Tab-separated table of C-alpha atoms in Angstrom:
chain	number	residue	atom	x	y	z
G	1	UNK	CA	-6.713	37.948	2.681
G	2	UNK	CA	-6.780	40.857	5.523
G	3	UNK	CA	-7.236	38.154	8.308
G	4	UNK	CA	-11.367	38.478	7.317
G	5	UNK	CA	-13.342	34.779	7.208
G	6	UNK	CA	-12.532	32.819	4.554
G	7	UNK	CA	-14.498	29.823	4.201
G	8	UNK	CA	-17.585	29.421	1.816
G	9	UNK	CA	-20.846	30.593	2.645
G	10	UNK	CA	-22.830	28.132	0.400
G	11	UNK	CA	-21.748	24.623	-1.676
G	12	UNK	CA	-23.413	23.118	-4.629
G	13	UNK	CA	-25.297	19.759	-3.738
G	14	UNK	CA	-25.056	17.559	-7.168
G	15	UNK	CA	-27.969	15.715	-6.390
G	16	UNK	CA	-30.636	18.545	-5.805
G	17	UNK	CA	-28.565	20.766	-8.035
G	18	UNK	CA	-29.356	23.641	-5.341
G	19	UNK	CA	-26.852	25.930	-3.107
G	20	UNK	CA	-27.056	24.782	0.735
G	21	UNK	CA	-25.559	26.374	3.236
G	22	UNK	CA	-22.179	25.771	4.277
G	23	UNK	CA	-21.176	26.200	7.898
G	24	UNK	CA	-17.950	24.922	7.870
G	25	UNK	CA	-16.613	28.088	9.441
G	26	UNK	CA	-17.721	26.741	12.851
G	27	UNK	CA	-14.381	24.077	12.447
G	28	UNK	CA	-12.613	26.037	15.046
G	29	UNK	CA	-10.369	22.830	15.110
G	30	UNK	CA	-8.690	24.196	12.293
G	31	UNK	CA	-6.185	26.142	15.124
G	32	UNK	CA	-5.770	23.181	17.133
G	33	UNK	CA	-4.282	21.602	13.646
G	34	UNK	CA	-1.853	24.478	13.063
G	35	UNK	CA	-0.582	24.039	17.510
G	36	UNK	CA	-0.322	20.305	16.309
G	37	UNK	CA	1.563	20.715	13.687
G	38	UNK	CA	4.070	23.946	15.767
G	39	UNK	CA	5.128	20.866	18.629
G	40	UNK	CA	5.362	18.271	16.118
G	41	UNK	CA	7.894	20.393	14.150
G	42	UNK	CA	9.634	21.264	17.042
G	43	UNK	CA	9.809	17.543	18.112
G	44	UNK	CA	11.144	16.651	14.599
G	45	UNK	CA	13.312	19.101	14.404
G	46	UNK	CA	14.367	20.696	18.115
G	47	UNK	CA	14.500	23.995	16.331
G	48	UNK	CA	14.966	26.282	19.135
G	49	UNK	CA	15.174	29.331	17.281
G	50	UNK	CA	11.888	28.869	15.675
G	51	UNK	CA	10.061	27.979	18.636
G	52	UNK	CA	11.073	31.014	20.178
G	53	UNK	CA	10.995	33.563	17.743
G	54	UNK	CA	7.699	32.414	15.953
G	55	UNK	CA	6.213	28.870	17.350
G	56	UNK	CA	5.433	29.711	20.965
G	57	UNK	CA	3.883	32.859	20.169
G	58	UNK	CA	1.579	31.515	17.713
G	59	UNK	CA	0.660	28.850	20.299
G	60	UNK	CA	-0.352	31.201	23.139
G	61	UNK	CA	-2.211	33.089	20.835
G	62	UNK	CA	-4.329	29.421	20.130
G	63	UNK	CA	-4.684	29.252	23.870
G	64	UNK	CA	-5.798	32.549	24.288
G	65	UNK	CA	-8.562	31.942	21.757
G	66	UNK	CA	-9.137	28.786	23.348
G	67	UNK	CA	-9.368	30.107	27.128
G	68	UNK	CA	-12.321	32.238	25.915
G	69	UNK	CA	-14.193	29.682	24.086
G	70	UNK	CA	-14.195	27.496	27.275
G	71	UNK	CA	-17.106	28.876	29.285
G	72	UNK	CA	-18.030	28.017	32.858
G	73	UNK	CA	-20.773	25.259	33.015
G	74	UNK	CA	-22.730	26.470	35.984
G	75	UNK	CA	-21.205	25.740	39.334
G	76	UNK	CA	-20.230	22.493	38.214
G	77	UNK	CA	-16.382	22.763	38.304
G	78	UNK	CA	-16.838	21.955	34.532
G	79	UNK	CA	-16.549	23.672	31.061
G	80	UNK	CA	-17.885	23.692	27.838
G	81	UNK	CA	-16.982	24.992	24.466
G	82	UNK	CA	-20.178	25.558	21.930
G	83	UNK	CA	-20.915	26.682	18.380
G	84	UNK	CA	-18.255	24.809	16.935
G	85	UNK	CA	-18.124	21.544	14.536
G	86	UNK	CA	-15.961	18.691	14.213
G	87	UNK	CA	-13.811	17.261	11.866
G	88	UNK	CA	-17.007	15.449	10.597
G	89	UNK	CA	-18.660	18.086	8.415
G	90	UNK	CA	-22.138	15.622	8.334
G	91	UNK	CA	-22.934	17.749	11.454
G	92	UNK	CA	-23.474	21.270	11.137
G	93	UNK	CA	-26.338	21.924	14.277
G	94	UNK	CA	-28.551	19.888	16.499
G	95	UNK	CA	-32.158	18.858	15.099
G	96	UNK	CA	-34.431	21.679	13.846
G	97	UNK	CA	-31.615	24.307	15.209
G	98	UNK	CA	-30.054	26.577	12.690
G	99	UNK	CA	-26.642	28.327	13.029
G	100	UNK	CA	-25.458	27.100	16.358
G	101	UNK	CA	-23.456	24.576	15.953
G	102	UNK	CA	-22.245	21.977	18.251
G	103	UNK	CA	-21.524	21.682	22.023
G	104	UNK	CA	-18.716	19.728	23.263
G	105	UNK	CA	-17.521	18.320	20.543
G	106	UNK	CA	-15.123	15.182	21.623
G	107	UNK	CA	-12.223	15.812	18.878
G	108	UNK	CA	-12.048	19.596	20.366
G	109	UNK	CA	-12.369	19.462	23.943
G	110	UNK	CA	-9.129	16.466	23.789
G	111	UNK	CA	-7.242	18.223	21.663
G	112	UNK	CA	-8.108	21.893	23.533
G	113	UNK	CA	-6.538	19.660	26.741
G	114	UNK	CA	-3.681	18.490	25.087
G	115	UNK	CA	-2.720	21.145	23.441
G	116	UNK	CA	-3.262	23.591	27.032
G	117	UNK	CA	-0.620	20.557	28.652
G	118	UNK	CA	1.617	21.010	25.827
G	119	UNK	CA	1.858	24.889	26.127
G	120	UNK	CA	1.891	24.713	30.225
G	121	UNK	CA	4.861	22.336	29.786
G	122	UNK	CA	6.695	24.693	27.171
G	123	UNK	CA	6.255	27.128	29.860
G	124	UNK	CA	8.421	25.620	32.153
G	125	UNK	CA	10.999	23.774	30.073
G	126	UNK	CA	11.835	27.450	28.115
G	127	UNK	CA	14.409	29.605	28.867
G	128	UNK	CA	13.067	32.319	31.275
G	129	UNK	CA	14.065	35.159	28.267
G	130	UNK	CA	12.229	33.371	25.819
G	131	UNK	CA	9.071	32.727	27.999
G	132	UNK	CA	8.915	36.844	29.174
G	133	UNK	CA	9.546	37.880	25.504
G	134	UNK	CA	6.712	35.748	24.265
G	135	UNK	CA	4.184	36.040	26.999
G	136	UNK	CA	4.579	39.742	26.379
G	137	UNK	CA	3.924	39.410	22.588
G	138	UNK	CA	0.998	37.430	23.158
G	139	UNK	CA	-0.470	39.136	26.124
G	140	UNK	CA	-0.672	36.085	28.053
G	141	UNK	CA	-1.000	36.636	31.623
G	142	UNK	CA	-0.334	34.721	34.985
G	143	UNK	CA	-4.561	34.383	35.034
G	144	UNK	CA	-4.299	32.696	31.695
G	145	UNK	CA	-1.366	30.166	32.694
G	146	UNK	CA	-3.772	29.680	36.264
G	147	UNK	CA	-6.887	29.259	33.563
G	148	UNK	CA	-5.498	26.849	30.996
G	149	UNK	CA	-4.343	24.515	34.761
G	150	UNK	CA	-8.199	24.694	35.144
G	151	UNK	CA	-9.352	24.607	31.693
G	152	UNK	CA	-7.605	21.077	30.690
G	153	UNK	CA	-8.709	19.139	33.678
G	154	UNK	CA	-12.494	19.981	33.529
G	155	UNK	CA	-13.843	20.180	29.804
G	156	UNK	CA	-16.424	17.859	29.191
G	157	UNK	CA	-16.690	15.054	27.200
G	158	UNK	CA	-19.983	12.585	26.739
G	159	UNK	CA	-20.333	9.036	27.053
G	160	UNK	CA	-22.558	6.063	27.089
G	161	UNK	CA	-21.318	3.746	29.022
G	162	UNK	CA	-17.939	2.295	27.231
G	163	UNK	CA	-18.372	4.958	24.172
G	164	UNK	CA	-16.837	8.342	23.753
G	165	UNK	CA	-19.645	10.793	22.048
G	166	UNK	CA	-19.106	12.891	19.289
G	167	UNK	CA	-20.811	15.553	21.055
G	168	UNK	CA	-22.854	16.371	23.641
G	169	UNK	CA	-26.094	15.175	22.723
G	170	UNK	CA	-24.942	12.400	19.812
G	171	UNK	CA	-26.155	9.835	22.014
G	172	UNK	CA	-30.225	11.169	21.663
G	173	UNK	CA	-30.150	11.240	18.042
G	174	UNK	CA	-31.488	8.252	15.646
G	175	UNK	CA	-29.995	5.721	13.691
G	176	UNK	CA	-29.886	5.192	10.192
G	177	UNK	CA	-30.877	2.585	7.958
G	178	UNK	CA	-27.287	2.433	5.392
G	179	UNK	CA	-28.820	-0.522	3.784
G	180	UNK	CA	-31.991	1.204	2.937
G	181	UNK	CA	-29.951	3.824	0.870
G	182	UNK	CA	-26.937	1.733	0.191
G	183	UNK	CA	-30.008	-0.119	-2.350
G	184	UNK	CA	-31.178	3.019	-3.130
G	185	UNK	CA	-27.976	4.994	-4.672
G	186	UNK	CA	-25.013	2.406	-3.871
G	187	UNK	CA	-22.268	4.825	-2.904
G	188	UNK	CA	-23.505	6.683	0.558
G	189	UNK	CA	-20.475	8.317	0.849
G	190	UNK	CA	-21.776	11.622	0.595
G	191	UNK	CA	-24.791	10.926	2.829
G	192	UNK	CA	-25.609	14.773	3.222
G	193	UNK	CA	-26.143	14.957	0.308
G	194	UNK	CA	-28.379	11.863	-0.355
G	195	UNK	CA	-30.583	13.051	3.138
G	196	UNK	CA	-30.834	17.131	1.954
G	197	UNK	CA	-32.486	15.161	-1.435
G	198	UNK	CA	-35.264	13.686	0.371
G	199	UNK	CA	-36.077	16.819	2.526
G	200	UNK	CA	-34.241	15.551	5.581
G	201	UNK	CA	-30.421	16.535	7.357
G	202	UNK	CA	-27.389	14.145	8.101
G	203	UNK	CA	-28.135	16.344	11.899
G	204	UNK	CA	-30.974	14.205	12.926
G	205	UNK	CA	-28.561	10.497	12.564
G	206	UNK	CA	-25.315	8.769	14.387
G	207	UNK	CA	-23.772	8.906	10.479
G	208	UNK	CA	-20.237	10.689	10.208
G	209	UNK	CA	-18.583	11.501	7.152
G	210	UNK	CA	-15.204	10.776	8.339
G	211	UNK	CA	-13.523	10.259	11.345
G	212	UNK	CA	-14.056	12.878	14.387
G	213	UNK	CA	-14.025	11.472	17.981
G	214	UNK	CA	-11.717	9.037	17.313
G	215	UNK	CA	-9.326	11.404	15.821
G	216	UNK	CA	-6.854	12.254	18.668
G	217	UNK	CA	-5.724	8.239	18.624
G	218	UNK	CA	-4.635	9.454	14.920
G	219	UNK	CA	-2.761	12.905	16.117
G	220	UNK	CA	-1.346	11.396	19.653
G	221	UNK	CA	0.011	8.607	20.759
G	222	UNK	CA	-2.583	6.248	22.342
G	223	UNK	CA	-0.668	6.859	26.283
G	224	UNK	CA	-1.044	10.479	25.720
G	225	UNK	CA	-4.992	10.082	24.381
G	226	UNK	CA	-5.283	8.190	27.651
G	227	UNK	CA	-3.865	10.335	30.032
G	228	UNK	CA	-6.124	13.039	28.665
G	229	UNK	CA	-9.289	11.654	29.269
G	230	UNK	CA	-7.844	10.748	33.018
G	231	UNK	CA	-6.667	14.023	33.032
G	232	UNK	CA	-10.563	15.310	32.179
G	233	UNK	CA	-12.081	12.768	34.692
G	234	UNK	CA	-13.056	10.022	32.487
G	235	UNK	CA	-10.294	7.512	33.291
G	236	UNK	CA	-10.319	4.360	31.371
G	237	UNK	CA	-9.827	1.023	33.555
G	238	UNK	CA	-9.713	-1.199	30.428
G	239	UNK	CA	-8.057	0.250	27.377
G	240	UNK	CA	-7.990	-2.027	24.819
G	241	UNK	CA	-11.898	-3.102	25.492
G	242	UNK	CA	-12.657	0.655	25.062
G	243	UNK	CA	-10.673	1.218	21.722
G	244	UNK	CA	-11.865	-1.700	20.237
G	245	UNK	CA	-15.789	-0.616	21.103
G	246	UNK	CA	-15.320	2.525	20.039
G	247	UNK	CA	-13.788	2.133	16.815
G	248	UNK	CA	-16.289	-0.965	16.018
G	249	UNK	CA	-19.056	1.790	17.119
G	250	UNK	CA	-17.573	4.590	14.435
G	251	UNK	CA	-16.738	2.839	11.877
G	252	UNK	CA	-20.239	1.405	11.656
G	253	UNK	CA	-21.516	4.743	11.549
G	254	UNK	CA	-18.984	6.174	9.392
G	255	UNK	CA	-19.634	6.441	5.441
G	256	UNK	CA	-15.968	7.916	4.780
G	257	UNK	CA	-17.057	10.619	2.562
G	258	UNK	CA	-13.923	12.467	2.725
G	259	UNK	CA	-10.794	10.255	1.526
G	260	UNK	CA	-9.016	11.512	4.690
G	261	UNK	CA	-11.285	9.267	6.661
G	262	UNK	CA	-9.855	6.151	4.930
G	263	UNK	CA	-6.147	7.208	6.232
G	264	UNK	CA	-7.627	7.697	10.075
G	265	UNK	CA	-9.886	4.016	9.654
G	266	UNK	CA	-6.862	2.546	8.171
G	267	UNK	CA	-4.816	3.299	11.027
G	268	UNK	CA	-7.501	2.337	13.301
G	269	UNK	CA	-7.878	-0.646	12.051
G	270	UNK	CA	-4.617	-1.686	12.041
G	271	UNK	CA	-4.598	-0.730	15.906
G	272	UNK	CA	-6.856	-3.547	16.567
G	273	UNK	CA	-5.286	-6.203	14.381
G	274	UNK	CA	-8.045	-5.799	11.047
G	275	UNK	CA	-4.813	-5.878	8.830
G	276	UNK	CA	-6.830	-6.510	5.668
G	277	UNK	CA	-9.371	-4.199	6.374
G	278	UNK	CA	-6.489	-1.642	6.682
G	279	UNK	CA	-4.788	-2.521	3.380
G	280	UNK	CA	-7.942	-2.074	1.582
G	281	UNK	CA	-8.450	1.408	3.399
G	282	UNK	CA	-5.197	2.705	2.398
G	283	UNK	CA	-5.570	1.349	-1.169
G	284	UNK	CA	-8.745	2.971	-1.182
G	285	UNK	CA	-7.053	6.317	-0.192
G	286	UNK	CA	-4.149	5.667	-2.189
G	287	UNK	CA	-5.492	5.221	-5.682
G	288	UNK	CA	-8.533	7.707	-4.829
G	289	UNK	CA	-7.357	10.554	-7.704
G	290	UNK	CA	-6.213	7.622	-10.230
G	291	UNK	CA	-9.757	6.396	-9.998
G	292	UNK	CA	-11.816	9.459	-9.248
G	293	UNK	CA	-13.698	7.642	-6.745
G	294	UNK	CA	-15.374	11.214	-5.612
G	295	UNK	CA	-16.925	11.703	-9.598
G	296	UNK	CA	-15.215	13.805	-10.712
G	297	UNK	CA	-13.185	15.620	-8.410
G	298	UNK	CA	-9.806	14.987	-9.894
G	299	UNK	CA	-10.056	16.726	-13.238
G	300	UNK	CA	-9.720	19.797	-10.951
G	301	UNK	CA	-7.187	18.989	-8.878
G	302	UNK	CA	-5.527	16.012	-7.100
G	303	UNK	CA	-5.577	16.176	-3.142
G	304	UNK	CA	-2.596	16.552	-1.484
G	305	UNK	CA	-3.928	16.122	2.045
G	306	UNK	CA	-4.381	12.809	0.961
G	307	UNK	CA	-1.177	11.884	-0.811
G	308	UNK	CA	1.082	13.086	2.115
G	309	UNK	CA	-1.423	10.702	4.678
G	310	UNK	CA	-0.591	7.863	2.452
G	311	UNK	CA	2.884	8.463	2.789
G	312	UNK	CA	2.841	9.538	6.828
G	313	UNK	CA	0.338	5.579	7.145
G	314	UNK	CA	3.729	3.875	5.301
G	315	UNK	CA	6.049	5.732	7.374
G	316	UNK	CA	4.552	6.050	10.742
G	317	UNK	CA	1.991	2.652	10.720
G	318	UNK	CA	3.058	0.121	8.067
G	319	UNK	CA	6.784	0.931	9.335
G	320	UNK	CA	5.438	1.667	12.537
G	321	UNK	CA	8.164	4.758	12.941
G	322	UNK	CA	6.722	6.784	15.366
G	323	UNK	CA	8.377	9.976	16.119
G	324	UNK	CA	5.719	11.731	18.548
G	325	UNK	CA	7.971	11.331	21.334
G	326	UNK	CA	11.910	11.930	22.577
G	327	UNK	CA	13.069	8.765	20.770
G	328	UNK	CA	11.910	7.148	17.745
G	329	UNK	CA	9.564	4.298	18.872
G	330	UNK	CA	9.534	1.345	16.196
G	331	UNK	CA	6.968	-0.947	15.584
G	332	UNK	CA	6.520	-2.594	11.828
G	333	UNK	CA	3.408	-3.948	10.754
G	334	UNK	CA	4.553	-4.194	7.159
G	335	UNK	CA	1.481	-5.095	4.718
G	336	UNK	CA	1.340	-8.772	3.413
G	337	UNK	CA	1.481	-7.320	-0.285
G	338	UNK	CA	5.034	-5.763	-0.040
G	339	UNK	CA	7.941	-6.971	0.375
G	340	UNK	CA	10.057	-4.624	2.148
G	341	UNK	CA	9.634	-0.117	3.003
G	342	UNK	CA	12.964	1.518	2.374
G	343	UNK	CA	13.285	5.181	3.669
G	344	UNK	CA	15.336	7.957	5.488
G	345	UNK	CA	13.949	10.682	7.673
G	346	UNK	CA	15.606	12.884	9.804
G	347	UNK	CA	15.012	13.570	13.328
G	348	UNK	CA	16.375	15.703	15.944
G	349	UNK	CA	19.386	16.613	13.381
G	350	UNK	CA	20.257	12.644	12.902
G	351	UNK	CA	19.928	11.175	9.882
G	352	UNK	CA	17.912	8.039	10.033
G	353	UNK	CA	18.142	4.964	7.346
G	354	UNK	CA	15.368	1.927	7.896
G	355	UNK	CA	15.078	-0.923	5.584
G	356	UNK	CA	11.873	-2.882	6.895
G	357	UNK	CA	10.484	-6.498	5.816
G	358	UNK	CA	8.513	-9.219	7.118
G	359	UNK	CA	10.265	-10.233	9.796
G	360	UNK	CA	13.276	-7.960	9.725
G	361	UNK	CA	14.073	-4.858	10.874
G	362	UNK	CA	17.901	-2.877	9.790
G	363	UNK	CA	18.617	0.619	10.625
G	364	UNK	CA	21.800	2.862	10.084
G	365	UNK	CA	22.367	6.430	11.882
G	366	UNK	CA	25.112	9.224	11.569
G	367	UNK	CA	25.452	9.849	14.565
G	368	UNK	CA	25.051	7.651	18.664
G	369	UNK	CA	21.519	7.984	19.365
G	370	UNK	CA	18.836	5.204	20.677
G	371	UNK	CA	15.487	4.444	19.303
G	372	UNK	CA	12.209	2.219	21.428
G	373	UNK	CA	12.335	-1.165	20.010
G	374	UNK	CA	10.050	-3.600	21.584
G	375	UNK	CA	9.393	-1.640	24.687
G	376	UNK	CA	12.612	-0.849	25.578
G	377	UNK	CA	15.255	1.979	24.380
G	378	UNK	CA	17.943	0.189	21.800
G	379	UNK	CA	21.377	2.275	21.480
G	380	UNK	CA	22.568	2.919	18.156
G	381	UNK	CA	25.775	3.555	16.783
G	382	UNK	CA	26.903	5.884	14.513
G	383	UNK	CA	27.397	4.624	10.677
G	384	UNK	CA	27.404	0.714	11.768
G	385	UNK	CA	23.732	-0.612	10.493
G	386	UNK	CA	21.808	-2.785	13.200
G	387	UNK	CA	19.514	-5.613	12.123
G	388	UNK	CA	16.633	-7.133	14.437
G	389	UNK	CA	14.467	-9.757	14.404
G	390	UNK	CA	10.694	-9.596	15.212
């Protein structure tokens, strides 16, 4: 690789047994993924000397690339950022365009915004050494630290009414008729597919093959998701009525063609009390090589993506340890069909143990530390185990 494009041109559709065109290069997202993945390593791990010598460069660069994909819209006080596509890779271009891609897609412009707060609070928190040497690497400039300010408060998003849109526009196109096909072929999952067959495009419907706007509830926690879209202009006065609409919207619309979008729903899901709905996601996800569920796919190779999900859902959302902020927050929803999660993990340099059941909660650290339990910040103490009921 010599930093050229890498992504495929062309992919084989099974059903026409013809070579369509693959735009999947336009999933400018894919940066956002690797700045998500930079501050949730340094969260994890408070690894100053990687953040400075490596992280925070590679982060401005993102912004940099970001800052010039966010163009003006008009005199509006707004921006935009076009030609791109979501995480759902159903839509490529708007109806009867070619090439173009998408404009504001919801999954970008949130994550563009949080990941510009991030980097502005990085900024400031940073020695002043290790902010100079860095800003100089990157060639970030005061007018890029005034633009990003700018930039995160005024990207646009599009709604109807109580819903979040996928993209600006997702609102005007038409809805599909699953059942119609669902009789037709039985698994929809790859609905692209199924629509390029009968001379038609997955770019004309509201049908997603995996998640997309509701992805930054997956990546963030649901405060910080929040505070974005107040931070954009769009502030929510009734939160739970607008997650519960919006993933009732999605999912309906969703035909989880990837086995990613199982992991996201299953979260979801469990975010709005649909326990069983979430089991039978993860299960889904979980046995999806053992059973080949794509046709095929794993003779070739299993999918890791997939396998470390599973393990982040038990870990993070069965277990409920979150560690996307300064203390561990815990909240178990352990599935009816186990009896108790066992695991370590490290964070910040202490060594966590968490035995999790039912009802029961124990955990045993190395060293003094606290954890958010219940809403409210539990000390811990080093090598004497803890038990709590809930």
């Amino acid at each position: 690789m010599y930093g050229d494009e890498q992504s495929q041109e062309v992919h084989l559709n099974p059903i026409t047994n013809k070579w369509d065109p693959d735009n999947s290069r336009k999933q400018r997202h894919v940066s956002l993924a690797i700045a998500y993945n930079i501050l949730n390593y340094y969260n994890l791990t408070n690894d100053e000397k990687f953040l400075g010598e490596y992280g925070l460069e590679m982060l401005l660069d993102i912004t940099k690339f970001w800052i010039d994909k966010s163009q003006p819209e008009g005199d509006t006080g707004k921006y935009s950022i076009s030609n791109v596509m979501g995480p759902d890779e159903f839509h490529e271009d708007y109806p009867g365009q070619e090439n173009k891609g998408l404009k504001n897609n919801a999954y970008t412009n949130i994550m563009v915004s949080w990941l510009f707060k991030k980097v502005s609070a990085l900024i400031k928190s940073q020695p002043e050494d290790v902010i100079d040497n860095n800003l100089k690497r990157a060639k970030f400039t005061k007018n890029d630290l005034t633009k990003i300010d700018d930039i995160r408060h005024n990207l646009k998003l599009d709604f109807d009414g109580n819903i979040l849109g996928q993209f600006e526009g997702y609102f005007d196109l038409k809805r599909l008729d699953f059942d119609k096909y669902r009789q037709q072929y039985g698994n929809i999952s790859r609905m692209d597919r199924i629509l390029k067959a009968h001379h038609d495009s997955p770019d004309n419907y509201q049908v997603a093959k995996q998640a997309d706007a509701l992805m930054p509830l997956f990546n963030i926690k649901e405060a910080d998701f929040l505070d974005i879209l107040a931070d954009l202009g769009y502030p929510i006065s009734n939160p739970n009525k607008f997650i519960n609409d919006n993933i009732k919207y999605y999912i309906a619309r969703t035909t989880h063609g990837s086995t990613l979008s199982r992991i996201v729903y299953s979260m979801l899901m469990l975010k709005v009390g649909e326990t069983n709905t979430a089991w039978e996601l993860f299960y889904e996800a979980l046995t999806s090589d053992y059973y080949d569920i794509q046709g095929g796919t794993t003779a070739e190779g299993i999918h890791l993506g997939v396998m470390g999900a599973t393990l982040n859902v038990v870990t993070s959302f069965f277990a409920g340890v979150d560690y996307r902020g300064n203390l561990l927050e815990i909240t178990p929803n352990v599935p009816k069909q186990w009896q108790k999660i066992e695991f370590k993990m490290i964070f910040k340099g202490i060594h966590f143990e968490f035995e999790i059941s039912a009802n029961d909660l124990s955990i045993t650290v190395d060293k003094d530390t606290a954890v958010i339990f219940d809403g409210k910040e539990l000390p811990l103490t080093a090598n004497q185990q803890i038990t709590l009921t809930y």
